Amino acid sequence: MNTIITVKDLVKDYGSFKAVKGISFDVYEGEIFGLLGPNGAGKSTTLEIMETLRDKTSGEIIICGMSLDKEPDNIKKIIGVQLQTSGYYPGLTLIELIHLFCGLYNTGVDPMALLKIVNLTEKAKNKYKELSGGQKQRFSIATTLINKPKIIFLDEPTTGLDPQARRNLWDLIRNIRGQGTTVIITTHYMDEAEQLCDRIAILDEGKIISLDSPDKMIDDLVSSGFERAKQVKSANLEDVFIHLTGKEMRDD
Ligand code: ADP
């Protein structure tokens, strides 16, 4: 396995407040790597530092063999960063927005081919503000792909979406990884991490308290003697909801 990102002893202080307290981890090429944790754990801070959008206090980050301190501009060329959905001009169409981003990245891309990846070709001439929540998220993922990055960073991509839209987004993220792109994702949904991530780092109060595959973490917990209080049914309410409403039937 090739290491594509190395984070070593990363520290971030906001004034006297220590948000990230010396964390270290590697991300492997081609994996979906999750940063998990409760609100305030330091996930977004860590992500934004890796994205070159926020300064760190100390520590070292290497991305594709390049030091974040020495070559931030070269790193920017090979990563895809998801903007918050409020970062788009609501009155522009999806095609216009893609052209705008191409200008920013100084690159060219076929807007319809890009929209096809995220299943939005039918909305190409719609304004951004006319999209549903799930469509907006899919579009924002499309914009991370404009510069054909090796790595994309997604910050809570499914927050606020209904179950169908979330599952569609999971499929999309898996497809993007299937093309060889490494994906770093933050989430506070455990089911999302379990379904999607090859490995996860669980952060709490600025520290990594566990780092492994979801499967291994669960096996370790079970082998430590942990048992759920209640017998778990072989389906849950979300399964009922998806079964009744149908995953593919509705355009999110
Ligand atoms: P998470 O993404 O896990 O919810 P964040 O990285 O957003 O966590 O925040 C980690 C901690 O740092 C929180 O306590 C938050 O309030 C604090 N924090 C984040 N950004 C700033 C900032 N610009 N100034 C001061 N404190 C901040």
Short mmCIF file of C-alpha atoms and ligand atoms in Angstrom, two decimals:
data_model
loop_
_atom_site.label_atom_id
_atom_site.label_comp_id
_atom_site.label_asym_id
_atom_site.label_seq_id
_atom_site.Cartn_x
_atom_site.Cartn_y
_atom_site.Cartn_z
CA MET A 1 0.00 0.00 0.00
CA ASN A 2 1.36 3.40 -0.98
CA THR A 3 1.06 6.22 1.49
CA ILE A 4 -0.36 9.32 -0.21
CA ILE A 5 -0.72 11.56 2.86
CA THR A 6 1.34 11.63 6.02
CA VAL A 7 0.27 13.77 8.96
CA LYS A 8 2.82 13.95 11.77
CA ASP A 9 2.36 15.55 15.19
CA LEU A 10 -0.21 18.03 13.89
CA VAL A 11 -1.11 20.75 16.38
CA LYS A 12 -3.63 23.59 15.97
CA ASP A 13 -4.18 26.20 18.63
CA TYR A 14 -6.82 28.88 18.39
CA GLY A 15 -5.32 31.36 20.83
CA SER A 16 -4.99 29.46 24.08
CA PHE A 17 -7.49 26.81 22.97
CA LYS A 18 -5.94 23.58 21.72
CA ALA A 19 -8.22 22.25 18.96
CA VAL A 20 -5.81 19.61 17.59
CA LYS A 21 -3.33 18.15 20.04
CA GLY A 22 -0.54 16.43 18.10
CA ILE A 23 -2.18 13.86 15.83
CA SER A 24 -0.40 11.55 13.40
CA PHE A 25 -1.79 9.30 10.68
CA ASP A 26 -1.17 8.03 7.15
CA VAL A 27 -3.69 7.84 4.32
CA TYR A 28 -3.15 5.17 1.67
CA GLU A 29 -3.55 5.73 -2.02
CA GLY A 30 -6.98 4.72 -3.31
CA GLU A 31 -8.73 4.37 0.04
CA ILE A 32 -11.71 6.15 1.54
CA PHE A 33 -10.36 7.46 4.81
CA GLY A 34 -12.78 8.82 7.40
CA LEU A 35 -12.26 11.36 10.16
CA LEU A 36 -14.94 10.66 12.72
CA GLY A 37 -15.87 12.28 15.94
CA PRO A 38 -18.36 14.39 17.83
CA ASN A 39 -18.85 18.08 17.10
CA GLY A 40 -15.83 20.09 18.12
CA ALA A 41 -13.45 17.11 17.93
CA GLY A 42 -11.19 18.88 15.42
CA LYS A 43 -12.23 17.13 12.20
CA SER A 44 -12.82 20.22 10.05
CA THR A 45 -9.74 21.94 11.41
CA THR A 46 -7.61 18.93 10.46
CA LEU A 47 -9.25 18.68 7.05
CA GLU A 48 -8.86 22.38 6.26
CA ILE A 49 -5.17 22.31 7.21
CA MET A 50 -4.64 19.37 4.84
CA GLU A 51 -6.54 21.31 2.16
CA THR A 52 -4.08 24.23 2.60
CA LEU A 53 -6.99 26.46 3.65
CA ARG A 54 -5.95 26.90 7.27
CA ASP A 55 -2.57 27.42 8.90
CA LYS A 56 -1.31 24.85 11.38
CA THR A 57 0.44 25.67 14.62
CA SER A 58 3.04 22.90 14.25
CA GLY A 59 3.62 19.47 12.78
CA GLU A 60 4.35 18.13 9.36
CA ILE A 61 2.13 17.18 6.44
CA ILE A 62 3.32 15.44 3.29
CA ILE A 63 0.89 15.02 0.38
CA CYS A 64 2.02 13.02 -2.66
CA GLY A 65 5.60 13.44 -1.53
CA MET A 66 5.30 17.22 -1.22
CA SER A 67 5.64 19.16 2.00
CA LEU A 68 2.67 21.36 2.79
CA ASP A 69 5.06 24.03 4.07
CA LYS A 70 7.21 24.11 0.96
CA GLU A 71 4.87 23.35 -1.93
CA PRO A 72 1.31 24.39 -1.06
CA ASP A 73 0.64 25.57 -4.61
CA ASN A 74 1.68 22.26 -6.15
CA ILE A 75 -0.44 20.42 -3.59
CA LYS A 76 -3.45 22.57 -4.53
CA LYS A 77 -3.11 21.35 -8.11
CA ILE A 78 -3.60 17.70 -7.20
CA ILE A 79 -6.36 17.96 -4.60
CA GLY A 80 -10.09 18.60 -4.92
CA VAL A 81 -11.76 20.65 -2.22
CA GLN A 82 -15.49 20.76 -1.59
CA LEU A 83 -16.88 24.22 -0.95
CA GLN A 84 -19.69 24.74 1.48
CA THR A 85 -22.90 24.85 -0.54
CA SER A 86 -23.24 28.55 0.28
CA GLY A 87 -20.09 29.17 -1.78
CA TYR A 88 -21.91 29.11 -5.13
CA TYR A 89 -23.62 31.88 -7.06
CA PRO A 90 -27.26 30.83 -6.76
CA GLY A 91 -28.39 32.55 -9.98
CA LEU A 92 -25.91 30.83 -12.29
CA THR A 93 -26.66 27.58 -14.10
CA LEU A 94 -24.62 24.46 -13.43
CA ILE A 95 -22.84 24.83 -16.78
CA GLU A 96 -21.99 28.46 -16.01
CA LEU A 97 -20.66 27.51 -12.59
CA ILE A 98 -18.47 24.76 -14.07
CA HIS A 99 -17.03 27.26 -16.58
CA LEU A 100 -16.37 29.64 -13.70
CA PHE A 101 -14.50 26.95 -11.77
CA CYS A 102 -12.53 25.96 -14.86
CA GLY A 103 -11.37 29.56 -15.04
CA LEU A 104 -10.29 29.50 -11.41
CA TYR A 105 -8.38 26.25 -11.88
CA ASN A 106 -7.10 27.36 -15.28
CA THR A 107 -8.27 24.12 -16.80
CA GLY A 108 -10.87 22.92 -19.28
CA VAL A 109 -13.48 20.27 -18.74
CA ASP A 110 -16.56 19.07 -20.62
CA PRO A 111 -19.42 20.25 -18.36
CA MET A 112 -21.83 17.57 -19.55
CA ALA A 113 -19.32 14.77 -18.97
CA LEU A 114 -18.71 16.10 -15.48
CA LEU A 115 -22.42 16.38 -14.73
CA LYS A 116 -22.92 12.83 -16.00
CA ILE A 117 -20.60 11.49 -13.30
CA VAL A 118 -22.89 12.94 -10.64
CA ASN A 119 -26.13 12.19 -12.49
CA LEU A 120 -27.08 15.82 -13.06
CA THR A 121 -27.10 16.15 -16.86
CA GLU A 122 -30.81 16.93 -16.83
CA LYS A 123 -30.19 19.87 -14.53
CA ALA A 124 -27.34 21.33 -16.60
CA LYS A 125 -29.31 24.45 -17.53
CA ASN A 126 -30.98 24.86 -14.17
CA LYS A 127 -29.82 27.50 -11.75
CA TYR A 128 -27.93 26.29 -8.71
CA LYS A 129 -30.66 27.60 -6.40
CA GLU A 130 -33.19 25.35 -8.14
CA LEU A 131 -31.45 22.16 -6.99
CA SER A 132 -32.56 20.00 -4.08
CA GLY A 133 -30.25 19.39 -1.12
CA GLY A 134 -28.98 16.09 -2.50
CA GLN A 135 -28.43 17.57 -5.95
CA LYS A 136 -26.49 20.50 -4.46
CA GLN A 137 -24.23 18.06 -2.64
CA ARG A 138 -23.70 16.01 -5.79
CA PHE A 139 -22.88 19.17 -7.70
CA SER A 140 -20.39 20.28 -5.08
CA ILE A 141 -18.69 16.88 -5.36
CA ALA A 142 -18.57 17.33 -9.14
CA THR A 143 -16.73 20.62 -8.69
CA THR A 144 -14.05 18.86 -6.63
CA LEU A 145 -13.28 16.77 -9.73
CA ILE A 146 -12.70 19.66 -12.16
CA ASN A 147 -8.92 19.65 -11.85
CA LYS A 148 -8.81 15.82 -12.05
CA PRO A 149 -7.37 15.54 -8.55
CA LYS A 150 -5.57 12.55 -7.04
CA ILE A 151 -7.24 13.23 -3.69
CA ILE A 152 -10.59 14.78 -2.79
CA PHE A 153 -11.63 16.12 0.59
CA LEU A 154 -15.29 16.00 1.59
CA ASP A 155 -16.50 17.70 4.77
CA GLU A 156 -19.71 16.11 6.04
CA PRO A 157 -21.07 15.57 2.53
CA THR A 158 -24.34 13.95 3.59
CA THR A 159 -25.36 16.13 6.51
CA GLY A 160 -29.02 17.08 6.21
CA LEU A 161 -29.86 14.67 3.39
CA ASP A 162 -32.65 12.11 3.39
CA PRO A 163 -31.74 8.38 3.34
CA GLN A 164 -32.07 7.97 -0.42
CA ALA A 165 -29.92 10.98 -1.15
CA ARG A 166 -27.33 9.76 1.34
CA ARG A 167 -27.14 6.34 -0.26
CA ASN A 168 -26.89 7.86 -3.74
CA LEU A 169 -24.03 9.97 -2.51
CA TRP A 170 -22.29 6.95 -1.00
CA ASP A 171 -22.53 5.22 -4.40
CA LEU A 172 -21.10 8.30 -6.06
CA ILE A 173 -18.19 8.48 -3.62
CA ARG A 174 -17.48 4.77 -4.15
CA ASN A 175 -17.49 5.31 -7.92
CA ILE A 176 -15.04 8.18 -7.62
CA ARG A 177 -12.75 6.00 -5.52
CA GLY A 178 -13.22 3.27 -8.12
CA GLN A 179 -11.56 5.59 -10.63
CA GLY A 180 -8.47 5.63 -8.42
CA THR A 181 -9.10 8.84 -6.49
CA THR A 182 -8.27 8.84 -2.79
CA VAL A 183 -11.12 10.20 -0.67
CA ILE A 184 -10.84 11.84 2.76
CA ILE A 185 -14.19 12.40 4.39
CA THR A 186 -15.39 13.78 7.69
CA THR A 187 -18.64 12.59 9.16
CA HIS A 188 -20.40 12.20 12.45
CA TYR A 189 -22.64 9.45 11.08
CA MET A 190 -21.39 6.07 12.23
CA ASP A 191 -23.42 4.15 9.65
CA GLU A 192 -21.84 6.25 6.92
CA ALA A 193 -18.34 5.51 8.16
CA GLU A 194 -19.09 1.82 8.52
CA GLN A 195 -20.54 1.56 5.01
CA LEU A 196 -18.12 3.77 3.17
CA CYS A 197 -14.72 3.99 4.79
CA ASP A 198 -11.84 1.55 4.42
CA ARG A 199 -10.23 2.98 7.53
CA ILE A 200 -11.25 5.58 10.05
CA ALA A 201 -9.56 7.75 12.62
CA ILE A 202 -11.82 8.56 15.57
CA LEU A 203 -11.06 11.99 16.97
CA ASP A 204 -12.13 13.27 20.34
CA GLU A 205 -11.05 16.56 21.90
CA GLY A 206 -8.28 17.02 19.38
CA LYS A 207 -6.75 13.55 19.73
CA ILE A 208 -7.00 10.34 17.73
CA ILE A 209 -8.42 7.74 20.08
CA SER A 210 -8.60 4.91 17.53
CA LEU A 211 -7.46 4.28 13.96
CA ASP A 212 -8.37 1.13 12.05
CA SER A 213 -10.88 -0.38 9.64
CA PRO A 214 -14.49 -0.22 10.91
CA ASP A 215 -14.62 -4.03 10.83
CA LYS A 216 -11.53 -4.40 12.98
CA MET A 217 -12.79 -1.84 15.49
CA ILE A 218 -16.09 -3.68 15.84
CA ASP A 219 -14.35 -7.08 16.14
CA ASP A 220 -12.02 -5.70 18.80
CA LEU A 221 -14.94 -4.36 20.79
CA VAL A 222 -16.83 -7.65 20.54
CA SER A 223 -13.77 -9.68 21.52
CA SER A 224 -13.32 -7.46 24.57
CA GLY A 225 -16.59 -8.91 25.85
CA PHE A 226 -18.90 -6.09 24.77
CA GLU A 227 -22.47 -7.05 24.05
CA ARG A 228 -25.38 -4.91 22.94
CA ALA A 229 -28.03 -4.57 25.59
CA LYS A 230 -30.81 -5.50 23.22
CA GLN A 231 -31.08 -8.21 20.57
CA VAL A 232 -30.70 -6.41 17.28
CA LYS A 233 -33.29 -7.03 14.59
CA SER A 234 -32.02 -7.94 11.15
CA ALA A 235 -33.42 -4.70 9.72
CA ASN A 236 -33.79 -1.19 11.07
CA LEU A 237 -36.22 1.65 10.53
CA GLU A 238 -34.08 3.10 7.76
CA ASP A 239 -34.32 -0.20 5.89
CA VAL A 240 -38.10 -0.02 6.24
CA PHE A 241 -38.13 3.53 4.94
CA ILE A 242 -35.91 2.71 1.96
CA HIS A 243 -37.91 -0.42 1.23
CA LEU A 244 -41.20 1.49 1.26
CA THR A 245 -40.09 4.56 -0.64
CA GLY A 246 -37.60 2.92 -2.99
CA LYS A 247 -34.04 4.10 -3.31
CA GLU A 248 -33.99 4.88 -7.00
CA MET A 249 -37.53 6.09 -7.49
CA ARG A 250 -37.20 9.59 -6.29
CA ASP A 251 -34.85 12.19 -7.62
CA ASP A 252 -33.28 13.73 -4.54
P1 ADP B 1 -15.33 19.42 14.21
O1 ADP B 1 -15.16 19.60 12.73
O2 ADP B 1 -14.85 18.09 14.69
O3 ADP B 1 -16.73 19.70 14.66
P2 ADP B 1 -13.73 21.81 14.42
O4 ADP B 1 -12.41 21.48 13.81
O5 ADP B 1 -14.68 22.61 13.61
O6 ADP B 1 -14.40 20.47 14.95
O7 ADP B 1 -13.47 22.61 15.78
C1 ADP B 1 -12.62 22.08 16.79
C2 ADP B 1 -12.65 23.06 17.95
O8 ADP B 1 -11.98 24.27 17.57
C3 ADP B 1 -14.04 23.46 18.40
O9 ADP B 1 -14.04 23.58 19.81
C4 ADP B 1 -14.25 24.82 17.76
O10 ADP B 1 -15.12 25.60 18.51
C5 ADP B 1 -12.85 25.38 17.73
N1 ADP B 1 -12.64 26.29 16.60
C6 ADP B 1 -12.81 25.99 15.29
N2 ADP B 1 -12.51 27.04 14.50
C7 ADP B 1 -12.15 28.05 15.34
C8 ADP B 1 -11.72 29.40 15.14
N3 ADP B 1 -11.60 29.93 13.92
N4 ADP B 1 -11.44 30.11 16.24
C9 ADP B 1 -11.54 29.59 17.48
N5 ADP B 1 -11.93 28.32 17.73
C10 ADP B 1 -12.24 27.55 16.69
#
